[in-house]
mmCIF file with all atom_site columns, C-alpha atoms in Angstrom:
data_model
loop_
_atom_site.group_PDB
_atom_site.id
_atom_site.type_symbol
_atom_site.label_atom_id
_atom_site.label_alt_id
_atom_site.label_comp_id
_atom_site.label_asym_id
_atom_site.label_entity_id
_atom_site.label_seq_id
_atom_site.pdbx_PDB_ins_code
_atom_site.Cartn_x
_atom_site.Cartn_y
_atom_site.Cartn_z
_atom_site.occupancy
_atom_site.B_iso_or_equiv
_atom_site.pdbx_formal_charge
_atom_site.auth_seq_id
_atom_site.auth_comp_id
_atom_site.auth_asym_id
_atom_site.auth_atom_id
_atom_site.pdbx_PDB_model_num
ATOM 1   C CA . UNK A 1 1   ? 119.508 125.301 95.995  1.00 0.00 ? 1   UNK A CA 1
ATOM 2   C CA . UNK A 1 2   ? 123.227 125.464 95.578  1.00 0.00 ? 2   UNK A CA 1
ATOM 3   C CA . UNK A 1 3   ? 125.605 122.589 96.730  1.00 0.00 ? 3   UNK A CA 1
ATOM 4   C CA . UNK A 1 4   ? 129.028 122.211 95.831  1.00 0.00 ? 4   UNK A CA 1
ATOM 5   C CA . UNK A 1 5   ? 129.377 119.441 93.108  1.00 0.00 ? 5   UNK A CA 1
ATOM 6   C CA . UNK A 1 6   ? 131.543 116.421 93.524  1.00 0.00 ? 6   UNK A CA 1
ATOM 7   C CA . UNK A 1 7   ? 133.850 117.490 90.605  1.00 0.00 ? 7   UNK A CA 1
ATOM 8   C CA . UNK A 1 8   ? 134.538 120.523 93.030  1.00 0.00 ? 8   UNK A CA 1
ATOM 9   C CA . UNK A 1 9   ? 135.858 118.201 95.417  1.00 0.00 ? 9   UNK A CA 1
ATOM 10  C CA . UNK A 1 10  ? 139.223 116.880 95.615  1.00 0.00 ? 10  UNK A CA 1
ATOM 11  C CA . UNK A 1 11  ? 139.411 113.400 95.005  1.00 0.00 ? 11  UNK A CA 1
ATOM 12  C CA . UNK A 1 12  ? 140.922 112.384 98.428  1.00 0.00 ? 12  UNK A CA 1
ATOM 13  C CA . UNK A 1 13  ? 137.799 113.996 100.226 1.00 0.00 ? 13  UNK A CA 1
ATOM 14  C CA . UNK A 1 14  ? 135.025 112.882 98.336  1.00 0.00 ? 14  UNK A CA 1
ATOM 15  C CA . UNK A 1 15  ? 134.387 109.598 100.181 1.00 0.00 ? 15  UNK A CA 1
ATOM 16  C CA . UNK A 1 16  ? 134.835 111.456 103.664 1.00 0.00 ? 16  UNK A CA 1
ATOM 17  C CA . UNK A 1 17  ? 132.380 114.232 102.397 1.00 0.00 ? 17  UNK A CA 1
ATOM 18  C CA . UNK A 1 18  ? 129.659 111.863 100.868 1.00 0.00 ? 18  UNK A CA 1
ATOM 19  C CA . UNK A 1 19  ? 129.824 109.527 104.162 1.00 0.00 ? 19  UNK A CA 1
ATOM 20  C CA . UNK A 1 20  ? 129.792 112.288 106.595 1.00 0.00 ? 20  UNK A CA 1
ATOM 21  C CA . UNK A 1 21  ? 127.171 111.635 109.478 1.00 0.00 ? 21  UNK A CA 1
ATOM 22  C CA . UNK A 1 22  ? 125.176 109.711 106.838 1.00 0.00 ? 22  UNK A CA 1
ATOM 23  C CA . UNK A 1 23  ? 123.922 107.367 109.656 1.00 0.00 ? 23  UNK A CA 1
ATOM 24  C CA . UNK A 1 24  ? 121.850 110.050 111.063 1.00 0.00 ? 24  UNK A CA 1
ATOM 25  C CA . UNK A 1 25  ? 120.810 110.999 107.658 1.00 0.00 ? 25  UNK A CA 1
ATOM 26  C CA . UNK A 1 26  ? 119.490 107.761 106.650 1.00 0.00 ? 26  UNK A CA 1
ATOM 27  C CA . UNK A 1 27  ? 117.642 107.227 110.073 1.00 0.00 ? 27  UNK A CA 1
ATOM 28  C CA . UNK A 1 28  ? 115.716 110.357 109.291 1.00 0.00 ? 28  UNK A CA 1
ATOM 29  C CA . UNK A 1 29  ? 114.906 109.278 105.896 1.00 0.00 ? 29  UNK A CA 1
ATOM 30  C CA . UNK A 1 30  ? 113.526 106.056 106.906 1.00 0.00 ? 30  UNK A CA 1
ATOM 31  C CA . UNK A 1 31  ? 111.736 107.487 109.690 1.00 0.00 ? 31  UNK A CA 1
ATOM 32  C CA . UNK A 1 32  ? 110.162 109.935 107.212 1.00 0.00 ? 32  UNK A CA 1
ATOM 33  C CA . UNK A 1 33  ? 109.025 107.188 104.979 1.00 0.00 ? 33  UNK A CA 1
ATOM 34  C CA . UNK A 1 34  ? 107.689 104.986 107.585 1.00 0.00 ? 34  UNK A CA 1
ATOM 35  C CA . UNK A 1 35  ? 105.749 107.602 109.638 1.00 0.00 ? 35  UNK A CA 1
ATOM 36  C CA . UNK A 1 36  ? 102.824 109.898 108.414 1.00 0.00 ? 36  UNK A CA 1
ATOM 37  C CA . UNK A 1 37  ? 104.203 112.653 110.528 1.00 0.00 ? 37  UNK A CA 1
ATOM 38  C CA . UNK A 1 38  ? 107.604 112.974 111.794 1.00 0.00 ? 38  UNK A CA 1
ATOM 39  C CA . UNK A 1 39  ? 109.150 115.760 114.256 1.00 0.00 ? 39  UNK A CA 1
ATOM 40  C CA . UNK A 1 40  ? 112.949 115.770 114.265 1.00 0.00 ? 40  UNK A CA 1
ATOM 41  C CA . UNK A 1 41  ? 113.996 117.593 117.274 1.00 0.00 ? 41  UNK A CA 1
ATOM 42  C CA . UNK A 1 42  ? 116.448 118.620 119.852 1.00 0.00 ? 42  UNK A CA 1
ATOM 43  C CA . UNK A 1 43  ? 116.358 118.708 123.918 1.00 0.00 ? 43  UNK A CA 1
ATOM 44  C CA . UNK A 1 44  ? 115.908 122.068 125.396 1.00 0.00 ? 44  UNK A CA 1
ATOM 45  C CA . UNK A 1 45  ? 114.594 123.675 122.229 1.00 0.00 ? 45  UNK A CA 1
ATOM 46  C CA . UNK A 1 46  ? 110.899 125.250 123.039 1.00 0.00 ? 46  UNK A CA 1
ATOM 47  C CA . UNK A 1 47  ? 110.050 125.021 119.433 1.00 0.00 ? 47  UNK A CA 1
ATOM 48  C CA . UNK A 1 48  ? 110.555 121.216 119.235 1.00 0.00 ? 48  UNK A CA 1
ATOM 49  C CA . UNK A 1 49  ? 108.050 121.054 122.387 1.00 0.00 ? 49  UNK A CA 1
ATOM 50  C CA . UNK A 1 50  ? 105.420 123.320 120.778 1.00 0.00 ? 50  UNK A CA 1
ATOM 51  C CA . UNK A 1 51  ? 105.471 121.435 117.761 1.00 0.00 ? 51  UNK A CA 1
ATOM 52  C CA . UNK A 1 52  ? 104.808 118.009 119.565 1.00 0.00 ? 52  UNK A CA 1
ATOM 53  C CA . UNK A 1 53  ? 102.258 119.857 121.869 1.00 0.00 ? 53  UNK A CA 1
ATOM 54  C CA . UNK A 1 54  ? 100.355 121.099 118.757 1.00 0.00 ? 54  UNK A CA 1
ATOM 55  C CA . UNK A 1 55  ? 100.247 117.742 116.840 1.00 0.00 ? 55  UNK A CA 1
ATOM 56  C CA . UNK A 1 56  ? 99.222  116.087 120.232 1.00 0.00 ? 56  UNK A CA 1
ATOM 57  C CA . UNK A 1 57  ? 96.271  118.613 120.899 1.00 0.00 ? 57  UNK A CA 1
ATOM 58  C CA . UNK A 1 58  ? 95.177  118.476 117.215 1.00 0.00 ? 58  UNK A CA 1
ATOM 59  C CA . UNK A 1 59  ? 94.950  114.811 117.553 1.00 0.00 ? 59  UNK A CA 1
ATOM 60  C CA . UNK A 1 60  ? 97.592  113.894 115.328 1.00 0.00 ? 60  UNK A CA 1
ATOM 61  C CA . UNK A 1 61  ? 99.977  111.190 115.809 1.00 0.00 ? 61  UNK A CA 1
ATOM 62  C CA . UNK A 1 62  ? 103.744 111.822 115.170 1.00 0.00 ? 62  UNK A CA 1
ATOM 63  C CA . UNK A 1 63  ? 107.110 109.956 115.648 1.00 0.00 ? 63  UNK A CA 1
ATOM 64  C CA . UNK A 1 64  ? 109.611 111.995 117.236 1.00 0.00 ? 64  UNK A CA 1
ATOM 65  C CA . UNK A 1 65  ? 113.274 111.762 116.878 1.00 0.00 ? 65  UNK A CA 1
ATOM 66  C CA . UNK A 1 66  ? 115.631 113.987 119.153 1.00 0.00 ? 66  UNK A CA 1
ATOM 67  C CA . UNK A 1 67  ? 119.445 114.464 118.444 1.00 0.00 ? 67  UNK A CA 1
ATOM 68  C CA . UNK A 1 68  ? 121.029 115.997 121.660 1.00 0.00 ? 68  UNK A CA 1
ATOM 69  C CA . UNK A 1 69  ? 120.754 119.363 122.969 1.00 0.00 ? 69  UNK A CA 1
ATOM 70  C CA . UNK A 1 70  ? 122.438 122.896 122.422 1.00 0.00 ? 70  UNK A CA 1
ATOM 71  C CA . UNK A 1 71  ? 125.552 121.109 123.858 1.00 0.00 ? 71  UNK A CA 1
ATOM 72  C CA . UNK A 1 72  ? 125.583 117.939 122.156 1.00 0.00 ? 72  UNK A CA 1
ATOM 73  C CA . UNK A 1 73  ? 124.938 116.086 118.998 1.00 0.00 ? 73  UNK A CA 1
ATOM 74  C CA . UNK A 1 74  ? 125.541 119.411 117.155 1.00 0.00 ? 74  UNK A CA 1
ATOM 75  C CA . UNK A 1 75  ? 127.701 117.476 114.192 1.00 0.00 ? 75  UNK A CA 1
ATOM 76  C CA . UNK A 1 76  ? 124.485 115.200 113.522 1.00 0.00 ? 76  UNK A CA 1
ATOM 77  C CA . UNK A 1 77  ? 122.106 117.970 113.644 1.00 0.00 ? 77  UNK A CA 1
ATOM 78  C CA . UNK A 1 78  ? 124.357 120.157 111.305 1.00 0.00 ? 78  UNK A CA 1
ATOM 79  C CA . UNK A 1 79  ? 124.365 117.034 108.946 1.00 0.00 ? 79  UNK A CA 1
ATOM 80  C CA . UNK A 1 80  ? 120.429 117.121 109.043 1.00 0.00 ? 80  UNK A CA 1
ATOM 81  C CA . UNK A 1 81  ? 120.407 120.733 108.342 1.00 0.00 ? 81  UNK A CA 1
ATOM 82  C CA . UNK A 1 82  ? 122.846 120.518 105.208 1.00 0.00 ? 82  UNK A CA 1
ATOM 83  C CA . UNK A 1 83  ? 120.596 117.503 104.173 1.00 0.00 ? 83  UNK A CA 1
ATOM 84  C CA . UNK A 1 84  ? 117.291 118.938 104.144 1.00 0.00 ? 84  UNK A CA 1
ATOM 85  C CA . UNK A 1 85  ? 118.245 122.321 103.670 1.00 0.00 ? 85  UNK A CA 1
ATOM 86  C CA . UNK A 1 86  ? 116.092 123.540 106.679 1.00 0.00 ? 86  UNK A CA 1
ATOM 87  C CA . UNK A 1 87  ? 118.197 125.784 108.950 1.00 0.00 ? 87  UNK A CA 1
ATOM 88  C CA . UNK A 1 88  ? 116.528 125.284 112.303 1.00 0.00 ? 88  UNK A CA 1
ATOM 89  C CA . UNK A 1 89  ? 114.777 122.736 114.552 1.00 0.00 ? 89  UNK A CA 1
ATOM 90  C CA . UNK A 1 90  ? 112.332 121.159 114.519 1.00 0.00 ? 90  UNK A CA 1
ATOM 91  C CA . UNK A 1 91  ? 112.634 119.547 111.130 1.00 0.00 ? 91  UNK A CA 1
ATOM 92  C CA . UNK A 1 92  ? 109.028 118.584 110.326 1.00 0.00 ? 92  UNK A CA 1
ATOM 93  C CA . UNK A 1 93  ? 107.977 115.966 107.578 1.00 0.00 ? 93  UNK A CA 1
ATOM 94  C CA . UNK A 1 94  ? 104.293 114.790 106.613 1.00 0.00 ? 94  UNK A CA 1
ATOM 95  C CA . UNK A 1 95  ? 104.283 111.883 104.361 1.00 0.00 ? 95  UNK A CA 1
ATOM 96  C CA . UNK A 1 96  ? 107.910 112.393 103.419 1.00 0.00 ? 96  UNK A CA 1
ATOM 97  C CA . UNK A 1 97  ? 107.478 115.980 102.588 1.00 0.00 ? 97  UNK A CA 1
ATOM 98  C CA . UNK A 1 98  ? 109.649 118.483 104.636 1.00 0.00 ? 98  UNK A CA 1
ATOM 99  C CA . UNK A 1 99  ? 106.794 121.027 105.669 1.00 0.00 ? 99  UNK A CA 1
ATOM 100 C CA . UNK A 1 100 ? 109.519 123.326 107.732 1.00 0.00 ? 100 UNK A CA 1
ATOM 101 C CA . UNK A 1 101 ? 109.426 123.835 111.509 1.00 0.00 ? 101 UNK A CA 1
ATOM 102 C CA . UNK A 1 102 ? 106.949 124.896 114.042 1.00 0.00 ? 102 UNK A CA 1
ATOM 103 C CA . UNK A 1 103 ? 105.883 128.112 112.627 1.00 0.00 ? 103 UNK A CA 1
ATOM 104 C CA . UNK A 1 104 ? 105.022 126.576 109.390 1.00 0.00 ? 104 UNK A CA 1
ATOM 105 C CA . UNK A 1 105 ? 103.274 123.623 111.097 1.00 0.00 ? 105 UNK A CA 1
ATOM 106 C CA . UNK A 1 106 ? 101.387 125.954 112.966 1.00 0.00 ? 106 UNK A CA 1
ATOM 107 C CA . UNK A 1 107 ? 100.549 128.050 109.661 1.00 0.00 ? 107 UNK A CA 1
ATOM 108 C CA . UNK A 1 108 ? 99.292  124.678 108.150 1.00 0.00 ? 108 UNK A CA 1
ATOM 109 C CA . UNK A 1 109 ? 97.392  123.911 110.917 1.00 0.00 ? 109 UNK A CA 1
ATOM 110 C CA . UNK A 1 110 ? 95.735  127.303 111.151 1.00 0.00 ? 110 UNK A CA 1
ATOM 111 C CA . UNK A 1 111 ? 94.593  127.310 107.438 1.00 0.00 ? 111 UNK A CA 1
ATOM 112 C CA . UNK A 1 112 ? 93.275  123.871 107.418 1.00 0.00 ? 112 UNK A CA 1
ATOM 113 C CA . UNK A 1 113 ? 96.118  122.548 105.034 1.00 0.00 ? 113 UNK A CA 1
ATOM 114 C CA . UNK A 1 114 ? 97.414  120.333 107.509 1.00 0.00 ? 114 UNK A CA 1
ATOM 115 C CA . UNK A 1 115 ? 94.420  118.631 107.883 1.00 0.00 ? 115 UNK A CA 1
ATOM 116 C CA . UNK A 1 116 ? 93.995  118.301 104.029 1.00 0.00 ? 116 UNK A CA 1
ATOM 117 C CA . UNK A 1 117 ? 97.314  116.628 103.925 1.00 0.00 ? 117 UNK A CA 1
ATOM 118 C CA . UNK A 1 118 ? 96.914  114.224 106.592 1.00 0.00 ? 118 UNK A CA 1
ATOM 119 C CA . UNK A 1 119 ? 93.152  113.071 105.387 1.00 0.00 ? 119 UNK A CA 1
ATOM 120 C CA . UNK A 1 120 ? 94.375  112.707 101.856 1.00 0.00 ? 120 UNK A CA 1
ATOM 121 C CA . UNK A 1 121 ? 95.673  109.284 100.609 1.00 0.00 ? 121 UNK A CA 1
ATOM 122 C CA . UNK A 1 122 ? 98.950  108.354 101.171 1.00 0.00 ? 122 UNK A CA 1
ATOM 123 C CA . UNK A 1 123 ? 100.961 108.286 97.997  1.00 0.00 ? 123 UNK A CA 1
ATOM 124 C CA . UNK A 1 124 ? 103.685 105.472 98.008  1.00 0.00 ? 124 UNK A CA 1
#
């Protein structure tokens, strides 16, 4: 995917751009590395709730990080969207790999691919 290269940023703003909301990005990166399944969501979003319920119903443990709701923490969520390239919430990772959102999780579960991913040896 395209992303503006550093040489296209004026030197006076490069640090600002590089550090923008990086604490939340680092937090999600660490959680994705430390948990087999990570759901990154937001309050009041029905698809985040559906993803968590779906995982629970299937017996898959997961870690959940929530960043605000429709009225708060939008800058942090925007930084996560820009970093991941995923446009909506939830943002779901399995073994550190972005698998998409709720519909993608459901498709993987329905096809049996999610079970294969979670039963596979974890690659470190």
